[in-house]
PDB file of C-alpha atoms and ligand atoms in Angstrom:
ATOM      1  CA  MET A   1     -11.246 -24.179  21.514  1.00  0.00           C
ATOM      2  CA  ALA A   2      -9.754 -25.519  18.251  1.00  0.00           C
ATOM      3  CA  VAL A   3      -6.964 -24.044  16.444  1.00  0.00           C
ATOM      4  CA  GLU A   4      -8.499 -22.594  13.165  1.00  0.00           C
ATOM      5  CA  GLN A   5      -7.953 -20.799   9.843  1.00  0.00           C
ATOM      6  CA  THR A   6      -9.960 -18.346   8.051  1.00  0.00           C
ATOM      7  CA  LEU A   7      -9.916 -16.532   4.696  1.00  0.00           C
ATOM      8  CA  VAL A   8     -10.069 -12.764   4.669  1.00  0.00           C
ATOM      9  CA  ILE A   9     -10.449 -11.321   1.426  1.00  0.00           C
ATOM     10  CA  ILE A  10      -9.837  -7.111   1.254  1.00  0.00           C
ATOM     11  CA  LYS A  11     -12.616  -6.617  -1.416  1.00  0.00           C
ATOM     12  CA  PRO A  12     -12.032  -3.895  -4.182  1.00  0.00           C
ATOM     13  CA  ASP A  13     -13.491  -0.987  -1.984  1.00  0.00           C
ATOM     14  CA  GLY A  14     -11.327  -1.674   0.584  1.00  0.00           C
ATOM     15  CA  LEU A  15      -8.296  -1.343  -2.047  1.00  0.00           C
ATOM     16  CA  VAL A  16      -9.894   1.774  -3.284  1.00  0.00           C
ATOM     17  CA  LYS A  17      -9.706   3.401  -0.112  1.00  0.00           C
ATOM     18  CA  SER A  18      -6.134   2.461   1.016  1.00  0.00           C
ATOM     19  CA  LEU A  19      -7.283   0.390   3.757  1.00  0.00           C
ATOM     20  CA  THR A  20      -4.708  -2.802   3.916  1.00  0.00           C
ATOM     21  CA  GLY A  21      -2.579  -1.241   6.015  1.00  0.00           C
ATOM     22  CA  ASN A  22      -5.357  -0.321   8.567  1.00  0.00           C
ATOM     23  CA  ILE A  23      -7.472  -3.801   8.125  1.00  0.00           C
ATOM     24  CA  LEU A  24      -3.939  -5.728   8.779  1.00  0.00           C
ATOM     25  CA  THR A  25      -3.345  -3.578  11.748  1.00  0.00           C
ATOM     26  CA  ARG A  26      -6.878  -4.357  12.944  1.00  0.00           C
ATOM     27  CA  LEU A  27      -6.568  -8.129  12.041  1.00  0.00           C
ATOM     28  CA  SER A  28      -3.073  -8.338  14.194  1.00  0.00           C
ATOM     29  CA  GLU A  29      -4.894  -8.041  17.734  1.00  0.00           C
ATOM     30  CA  ALA A  30      -5.959 -10.934  17.316  1.00  0.00           C
ATOM     31  CA  LYS A  31      -2.548 -12.589  17.773  1.00  0.00           C
ATOM     32  CA  LEU A  32      -3.388 -15.092  14.663  1.00  0.00           C
ATOM     33  CA  ILE A  33      -0.590 -16.061  11.912  1.00  0.00           C
ATOM     34  CA  ILE A  34      -1.065 -15.759   8.242  1.00  0.00           C
ATOM     35  CA  VAL A  35      -0.165 -18.669   6.674  1.00  0.00           C
ATOM     36  CA  GLY A  36      -0.692 -17.795   2.886  1.00  0.00           C
ATOM     37  CA  ALA A  37      -1.486 -14.261   1.519  1.00  0.00           C
ATOM     38  CA  LYS A  38      -1.948 -13.218  -2.053  1.00  0.00           C
ATOM     39  CA  ALA A  39      -3.524 -10.617  -4.490  1.00  0.00           C
ATOM     40  CA  VAL A  40      -6.056 -12.154  -7.323  1.00  0.00           C
ATOM     41  CA  ARG A  41      -7.648 -11.095 -10.520  1.00  0.00           C
ATOM     42  CA  VAL A  42     -11.340 -12.639  -9.510  1.00  0.00           C
ATOM     43  CA  SER A  43     -12.699 -14.285 -12.387  1.00  0.00           C
ATOM     44  CA  ARG A  44     -16.431 -14.851 -12.520  1.00  0.00           C
ATOM     45  CA  GLU A  45     -16.101 -18.530 -11.846  1.00  0.00           C
ATOM     46  CA  LEU A  46     -14.287 -17.901  -8.631  1.00  0.00           C
ATOM     47  CA  ALA A  47     -16.608 -15.129  -7.883  1.00  0.00           C
ATOM     48  CA  GLU A  48     -19.728 -17.230  -8.670  1.00  0.00           C
ATOM     49  CA  LYS A  49     -18.288 -20.251  -6.546  1.00  0.00           C
ATOM     50  CA  HIS A  50     -17.287 -18.159  -3.741  1.00  0.00           C
ATOM     51  CA  TYR A  51     -20.949 -16.624  -3.288  1.00  0.00           C
ATOM     52  CA  GLU A  52     -22.868 -19.563  -4.565  1.00  0.00           C
ATOM     53  CA  HIS A  53     -25.036 -19.633  -1.309  1.00  0.00           C
ATOM     54  CA  LEU A  54     -26.142 -16.374  -2.322  1.00  0.00           C
ATOM     55  CA  LYS A  55     -27.218 -17.193  -5.931  1.00  0.00           C
ATOM     56  CA  ASP A  56     -30.707 -16.819  -5.622  1.00  0.00           C
ATOM     57  CA  LYS A  57     -30.487 -13.428  -3.617  1.00  0.00           C
ATOM     58  CA  PRO A  58     -31.594 -10.403  -5.943  1.00  0.00           C
ATOM     59  CA  PHE A  59     -28.467  -9.063  -5.561  1.00  0.00           C
ATOM     60  CA  PHE A  60     -26.247 -11.821  -6.599  1.00  0.00           C
ATOM     61  CA  GLU A  61     -25.514 -10.422  -9.746  1.00  0.00           C
ATOM     62  CA  GLU A  62     -24.358  -6.954  -8.473  1.00  0.00           C
ATOM     63  CA  LEU A  63     -22.300  -8.669  -5.769  1.00  0.00           C
ATOM     64  CA  ILE A  64     -20.139 -10.762  -8.408  1.00  0.00           C
ATOM     65  CA  GLN A  65     -19.254  -7.209  -9.937  1.00  0.00           C
ATOM     66  CA  TYR A  66     -18.581  -5.954  -6.809  1.00  0.00           C
ATOM     67  CA  ILE A  67     -15.866  -8.676  -6.245  1.00  0.00           C
ATOM     68  CA  MET A  68     -14.664  -8.936  -9.563  1.00  0.00           C
ATOM     69  CA  GLY A  69     -13.934  -5.324  -9.213  1.00  0.00           C
ATOM     70  CA  GLU A  70     -16.455  -3.939 -12.073  1.00  0.00           C
ATOM     71  CA  LEU A  71     -17.780  -1.492  -9.299  1.00  0.00           C
ATOM     72  CA  HIS A  72     -14.859  -0.068  -8.673  1.00  0.00           C
ATOM     73  CA  LYS A  73     -12.714  -0.182 -11.660  1.00  0.00           C
ATOM     74  CA  THR A  74     -10.266  -2.060  -9.738  1.00  0.00           C
ATOM     75  CA  TYR A  75      -9.923  -5.691 -10.584  1.00  0.00           C
ATOM     76  CA  ARG A  76      -7.810  -7.312  -8.077  1.00  0.00           C
ATOM     77  CA  VAL A  77      -8.379  -8.469  -4.498  1.00  0.00           C
ATOM     78  CA  VAL A  78      -6.186  -9.069  -1.515  1.00  0.00           C
ATOM     79  CA  ALA A  79      -6.456 -12.918  -0.004  1.00  0.00           C
ATOM     80  CA  PHE A  80      -5.171 -14.132   3.661  1.00  0.00           C
ATOM     81  CA  VAL A  81      -5.267 -17.365   5.300  1.00  0.00           C
ATOM     82  CA  TYR A  82      -5.049 -16.371   9.031  1.00  0.00           C
ATOM     83  CA  GLU A  83      -4.908 -18.893  11.604  1.00  0.00           C
ATOM     84  CA  GLY A  84      -5.030 -19.590  15.202  1.00  0.00           C
ATOM     85  CA  GLU A  85      -7.453 -20.379  18.430  1.00  0.00           C
ATOM     86  CA  ASP A  86     -10.930 -19.672  17.716  1.00  0.00           C
ATOM     87  CA  ALA A  87      -9.614 -17.220  14.668  1.00  0.00           C
ATOM     88  CA  ILE A  88     -12.890 -17.339  12.632  1.00  0.00           C
ATOM     89  CA  LYS A  89     -14.621 -15.612  15.503  1.00  0.00           C
ATOM     90  CA  LYS A  90     -12.008 -13.277  16.639  1.00  0.00           C
ATOM     91  CA  VAL A  91     -11.434 -12.107  13.084  1.00  0.00           C
ATOM     92  CA  ARG A  92     -15.456 -11.892  12.353  1.00  0.00           C
ATOM     93  CA  ASP A  93     -15.779  -9.949  15.936  1.00  0.00           C
ATOM     94  CA  ILE A  94     -13.105  -7.377  14.412  1.00  0.00           C
ATOM     95  CA  VAL A  95     -14.565  -7.285  10.807  1.00  0.00           C
ATOM     96  CA  GLY A  96     -18.157  -6.555  12.138  1.00  0.00           C
ATOM     97  CA  ASP A  97     -21.789  -7.123  11.443  1.00  0.00           C
ATOM     98  CA  THR A  98     -22.511  -7.730   7.293  1.00  0.00           C
ATOM     99  CA  ASN A  99     -24.740  -4.857   6.988  1.00  0.00           C
ATOM    100  CA  PRO A 100     -22.271  -1.667   7.618  1.00  0.00           C
ATOM    101  CA  GLU A 101     -25.162   0.518   8.602  1.00  0.00           C
ATOM    102  CA  ASN A 102     -25.829  -2.192  11.477  1.00  0.00           C
ATOM    103  CA  ALA A 103     -22.190  -2.696  11.933  1.00  0.00           C
ATOM    104  CA  ASN A 104     -20.502  -1.526  15.617  1.00  0.00           C
ATOM    105  CA  PRO A 105     -18.527   1.763  14.387  1.00  0.00           C
ATOM    106  CA  VAL A 106     -15.632   0.279  15.743  1.00  0.00           C
ATOM    107  CA  THR A 107     -15.360  -2.953  13.672  1.00  0.00           C
ATOM    108  CA  ILE A 108     -13.653  -2.429  10.156  1.00  0.00           C
ATOM    109  CA  ARG A 109     -16.926  -2.683   8.568  1.00  0.00           C
ATOM    110  CA  GLY A 110     -18.932  -0.016  10.624  1.00  0.00           C
ATOM    111  CA  ALA A 111     -16.353   2.043  10.212  1.00  0.00           C
ATOM    112  CA  TYR A 112     -15.557   1.964   6.463  1.00  0.00           C
ATOM    113  CA  GLY A 113     -18.427   0.084   4.854  1.00  0.00           C
ATOM    114  CA  ARG A 114     -21.315   1.911   2.906  1.00  0.00           C
ATOM    115  CA  ILE A 115     -24.538   0.621   1.016  1.00  0.00           C
ATOM    116  CA  THR A 116     -24.814   1.481  -2.664  1.00  0.00           C
ATOM    117  CA  THR A 117     -28.014   3.433  -3.772  1.00  0.00           C
ATOM    118  CA  SER A 118     -28.507  -0.223  -5.481  1.00  0.00           C
ATOM    119  CA  GLY A 119     -28.457  -1.919  -2.541  1.00  0.00           C
ATOM    120  CA  VAL A 120     -25.248  -3.773  -2.333  1.00  0.00           C
ATOM    121  CA  PHE A 121     -23.229  -3.680   1.218  1.00  0.00           C
ATOM    122  CA  GLU A 122     -19.707  -2.469   0.021  1.00  0.00           C
ATOM    123  CA  ASN A 123     -18.583  -3.824   3.336  1.00  0.00           C
ATOM    124  CA  VAL A 124     -14.470  -3.653   2.624  1.00  0.00           C
ATOM    125  CA  VAL A 125     -13.489  -7.406   3.873  1.00  0.00           C
ATOM    126  CA  HIS A 126     -14.863 -10.812   3.545  1.00  0.00           C
ATOM    127  CA  ALA A 127     -14.269 -13.043   6.541  1.00  0.00           C
ATOM    128  CA  SER A 128     -14.974 -17.020   6.743  1.00  0.00           C
ATOM    129  CA  SER A 129     -18.234 -17.824   9.140  1.00  0.00           C
ATOM    130  CA  SER A 130     -17.805 -21.394   9.961  1.00  0.00           C
ATOM    131  CA  PRO A 131     -14.941 -24.010   9.793  1.00  0.00           C
ATOM    132  CA  GLU A 132     -16.927 -25.364   6.936  1.00  0.00           C
ATOM    133  CA  ASP A 133     -17.297 -22.205   4.847  1.00  0.00           C
ATOM    134  CA  ALA A 134     -13.416 -21.820   5.793  1.00  0.00           C
ATOM    135  CA  GLU A 135     -12.022 -25.049   4.390  1.00  0.00           C
ATOM    136  CA  LYS A 136     -14.289 -24.837   1.607  1.00  0.00           C
ATOM    137  CA  GLU A 137     -13.382 -21.001   0.925  1.00  0.00           C
ATOM    138  CA  ILE A 138      -9.590 -21.585   1.126  1.00  0.00           C
ATOM    139  CA  LYS A 139      -9.811 -24.810  -0.800  1.00  0.00           C
ATOM    140  CA  LEU A 140     -10.842 -22.490  -3.399  1.00  0.00           C
ATOM    141  CA  TRP A 141      -8.726 -19.256  -3.071  1.00  0.00           C
ATOM    142  CA  PHE A 142      -5.358 -21.116  -2.555  1.00  0.00           C
ATOM    143  CA  GLU A 143      -3.533 -24.076  -3.919  1.00  0.00           C
ATOM    144  CA  PRO A 144      -1.651 -26.248  -1.337  1.00  0.00           C
ATOM    145  CA  HIS A 145       1.602 -25.009  -2.547  1.00  0.00           C
ATOM    146  CA  GLU A 146       0.578 -21.347  -1.757  1.00  0.00           C
ATOM    147  CA  LEU A 147      -0.338 -22.060   1.911  1.00  0.00           C
ATOM    148  CA  VAL A 148       3.071 -22.532   4.485  1.00  0.00           C
ATOM    149  CA  GLU A 149       1.391 -25.650   6.416  1.00  0.00           C
ATOM    150  CA  VAL A 150      -0.547 -28.570   5.122  1.00  0.00           C
ATOM    151  CA  LEU A 151      -3.972 -27.835   6.011  1.00  0.00           C
ATOM    152  CA  TYR A 152      -5.965 -30.338   4.211  1.00  0.00           C
ATOM    153  CA  PRO A 153      -5.152 -33.638   2.662  1.00  0.00           C
ATOM    154  CA  VAL A 154      -3.475 -33.467  -0.280  1.00  0.00           C
ATOM    155  CA  LYS A 155      -2.869 -35.588  -3.454  1.00  0.00           C
ATOM    156  CA  GLU A 156      -0.218 -35.955  -5.845  1.00  0.00           C
ATOM    157  CA  VAL A 157      -0.943 -36.045  -9.095  1.00  0.00           C
ATOM    158  CA  THR A 158       1.098 -35.913 -12.661  1.00  0.00           C
ATOM    159  CA  LEU A 159       0.345 -33.771 -15.227  1.00  0.00           C
ATOM    160  CA  GLU A 160       1.093 -34.290 -18.875  1.00  0.00           C
ATOM    161  CA  LYS A 161       1.488 -31.562 -21.522  1.00  0.00           C
ATOM    162  CA  VAL A 162       1.213 -28.574 -19.134  1.00  0.00           C
ATOM    163  CA  THR A 163       1.159 -25.417 -20.753  1.00  0.00           C
ATOM    164  CA  LYS A 164       2.032 -21.902 -18.278  1.00  0.00           C
ATOM    165  CA  LYS A 165       3.548 -19.187 -18.340  1.00  0.00           C
ATOM    166  CA  VAL A 166       7.638 -18.662 -16.888  1.00  0.00           C
ATOM    167  CA  TRP A 167       9.675 -15.554 -16.812  1.00  0.00           C
ATOM    168  CA  ALA A 168      11.128 -14.666 -20.671  1.00  0.00           C
TER     169      ALA A 168
HETATM  170  P1  IDP B 201     -20.962 -12.187   5.467  1.00  0.00           P
HETATM  171  O1  IDP B 201     -19.953 -11.495   3.739  1.00  0.00           O
HETATM  172  O2  IDP B 201     -20.998 -10.990   6.524  1.00  0.00           O
HETATM  173  O3  IDP B 201     -20.190 -13.376   5.391  1.00  0.00           O
HETATM  174  P2  IDP B 201     -22.775 -13.082   3.638  1.00  0.00           P
HETATM  175  O4  IDP B 201     -24.084 -13.157   3.926  1.00  0.00           O
HETATM  176  O5  IDP B 201     -21.784 -14.259   3.233  1.00  0.00           O
HETATM  177  O6  IDP B 201     -22.241 -12.210   4.659  1.00  0.00           O
HETATM  178  O7  IDP B 201     -23.094 -12.073   2.284  1.00  0.00           O
HETATM  179  C1  IDP B 201     -21.852 -12.147   0.952  1.00  0.00           C
HETATM  180  C2  IDP B 201     -21.710 -10.869   0.917  1.00  0.00           C
HETATM  181  O8  IDP B 201     -22.554 -10.403   0.326  1.00  0.00           O
HETATM  182  C3  IDP B 201     -21.861  -9.658   2.091  1.00  0.00           C
HETATM  183  O9  IDP B 201     -20.261  -9.435   2.671  1.00  0.00           O
HETATM  184  C4  IDP B 201     -22.144  -8.220   1.431  1.00  0.00           C
HETATM  185  O10 IDP B 201     -21.375  -7.265   0.633  1.00  0.00           O
HETATM  186  C5  IDP B 201     -23.533  -8.838   0.354  1.00  0.00           C
HETATM  187  N1  IDP B 201     -24.891  -8.649   0.972  1.00  0.00           N
HETATM  188  C6  IDP B 201     -25.378  -9.834   1.709  1.00  0.00           C
HETATM  189  N2  IDP B 201     -26.635  -9.561   2.287  1.00  0.00           N
HETATM  190  C7  IDP B 201     -26.956  -8.639   1.757  1.00  0.00           C
HETATM  191  C8  IDP B 201     -28.108  -8.013   1.221  1.00  0.00           C
HETATM  192  O11 IDP B 201     -28.884  -7.799   1.842  1.00  0.00           O
HETATM  193  N3  IDP B 201     -27.853  -6.964   0.614  1.00  0.00           N
HETATM  194  C9  IDP B 201     -26.674  -6.215  -0.183  1.00  0.00           C
HETATM  195  N4  IDP B 201     -25.747  -7.054  -0.010  1.00  0.00           N
HETATM  196  C10 IDP B 201     -25.594  -8.144   0.999  1.00  0.00           C
HETATM  197 MG1   MG B 202     -20.569 -15.451   4.393  1.00  0.00          MG
END
């Protein structure tokens, strides 16, 4: 077994249902460590890149609206990077099947997910499903300085005329 990283996202339905504490408690049973965590307002660009592999599906547009928070009028998600032995499978086992109707009731999705009348799977959490996906997703959602470890090779760039917000 190898040490792996995996991206976990508490989706807007998980936040609306106040499930953050419950989800983190369940994930803690996997004995992994958290190496990154933040609340994110999901842009359309981020949503479309994250779900790029599903862009030809009939539910794609609704899925984008779901992860952006449009369906729940809750425009944020909470993202975590977990690390440890066999992290991807351990987290997926706790999270459960993609379709909440098929998911084992003891899993997070089985307990708290639902299918909307228009057919999108509201399944509370995202979890990476392979090492390749995990790397792609972690690089998409986190910058190197937001993680407590250097997970992937980095390079230094010198930026000129950077405009950013600082505390007034
Ligand atoms: P995963 O989240 O279990 O890895 P993916 O196939 O990567 O599943 O799909 C991403 C998300 O798209 C799912 O979590 C779910 O919200 C939604 N989704 C996937 N397949 C379907 C479907 O057949 N109908 C409706 N929504 C779906
Ligand atoms: Mg997936």
